[in-house]
Amino acid sequence: MSPFCGTPFWDEKLWNRELYPDVSPCFQKIFFYIFPSLFLMVLSTCRLYHLYRSKKKKIDSCWLYSTQTIISLCLVVPAMADVFRTIHDVKQGHTVYAVDFVAGICTALAMILAAGITQFEKYKSGRSFYGLFVYWLFLAVTGACILYTKIRLASEQGHVEDTFRLVTFIIHYTLVLIQLILTFVPNSSLKYSENACPELRASIASRLTFWWFTSFLMKGYKNSLQQSDLFELKDIDRADAWVPHFSRCWTEETERICRGQANRPTADVLNIPLEEVTDTKSNNSHLHNSCSAAAQERQTLLSKLPEGKRPSLMKCLAKVFLPSMMICALLKLVQDLAIFINPIILRLILKFVKDSSQPSWRGYVYGCLMFLVSLLQLASLGHYFQHANTIGMRLRATICASVYNKVSIFIYSSILC
């Protein structure tokens, strides 16, 4: 890494210092600047694709989104200032490495992307993105490490080596802290009914810690809960949010099976909404003929197929709920990894207790790491169970509604006979 950074990526001497442990500048620029920027770019690609496919839900003008967007754009200024300073150093004949350009450009692009995501969230979801919260939190923690390094070098050398970059970093770090604080502020522009689920109005911190559920628990602690105390279902948890998607997937699956077969149906019974079937003002005879013909033709064709070549319900459910299941799998993976990490940290603590020659700061680091890993394990497990139970209820509601829709059509068709 020396040609790219000018210093080793990892310096054991700096890390094993007795009083002031530190990491190399190369490690800081790659892990504290480039890595989180790439993380945000990859994660935001998935989020932007999800928002692009979601229904438009324009939110009223809100100071929170405007402030976050402005601060994200302001964060581009110190990043580009460092890049221009690096170009100036090159013209002055100073030794400059590629990592300075890459770190500044990646940071500027990440800030522009953060501003774009904030605006996209305003028009599409009205809720803050978890990825941005993780990004700002990571920058806040790593920024404290960078500030510690700059203070240590200034105290050891007796002067500030690069005043310009110190000023740009302080501006950058101050704006990052403001962004992190703003992620804890709930969006007041969202308008819901009085009995709507409090999670819809909650901030990221409240959603991560399930604090939005505290008021309901306190109400149940003080008085017996009544039916009227229950929250309304969120729109995303209703059957009508998933049945149309499932119906399209099932139609595509049956058409794929029927494609190339003789007497291919020209209509699908699941494509006819239940509202049209129960509409007494519609043409009953025409509806009866189309429903019966489509259903009988399709059932006759599918019944002649072998067992392994019939439409797969599991494939359709996987297409509909796979993204949500992937989130559950990721949360479970994090929880399982945390289970294995804690014993490793415990072994390091035991080794630290037996070896009195190790620096005392390592004991504090190990203790804080064990606490943070346990906190991560608890949070990931809680959200895993919440997502798993929610997906299970959505899946059950989708199947029940789809079966009820199809049975209702057949019953109504038989009544018309």
JSON list of N, CA and C in Angstrom, two decimals, residues 49 201 254:
[
{"chain": "A", "resi": 49, "resn": "TYR", "atom": "N", "xyz": [-33.39, 1.89, -6.17]},
{"chain": "A", "resi": 49, "resn": "TYR", "atom": "CA", "xyz": [-34.17, 1.00, -7.03]},
{"chain": "A", "resi": 49, "resn": "TYR", "atom": "C", "xyz": [-35.51, 0.68, -6.36]},
{"chain": "A", "resi": 201, "resn": "ARG", "atom": "N", "xyz": [-44.62, 7.51, 12.56]},
{"chain": "A", "resi": 201, "resn": "ARG", "atom": "CA", "xyz": [-44.12, 8.85, 12.89]},
{"chain": "A", "resi": 201, "resn": "ARG", "atom": "C", "xyz": [-42.78, 8.81, 13.59]},
{"chain": "A", "resi": 254, "resn": "THR", "atom": "N", "xyz": [-48.42, -19.36, -14.26]},
{"chain": "A", "resi": 254, "resn": "THR", "atom": "CA", "xyz": [-49.34, -20.24, -14.99]},
{"chain": "A", "resi": 254, "resn": "THR", "atom": "C", "xyz": [-49.20, -20.07, -16.49]}
]
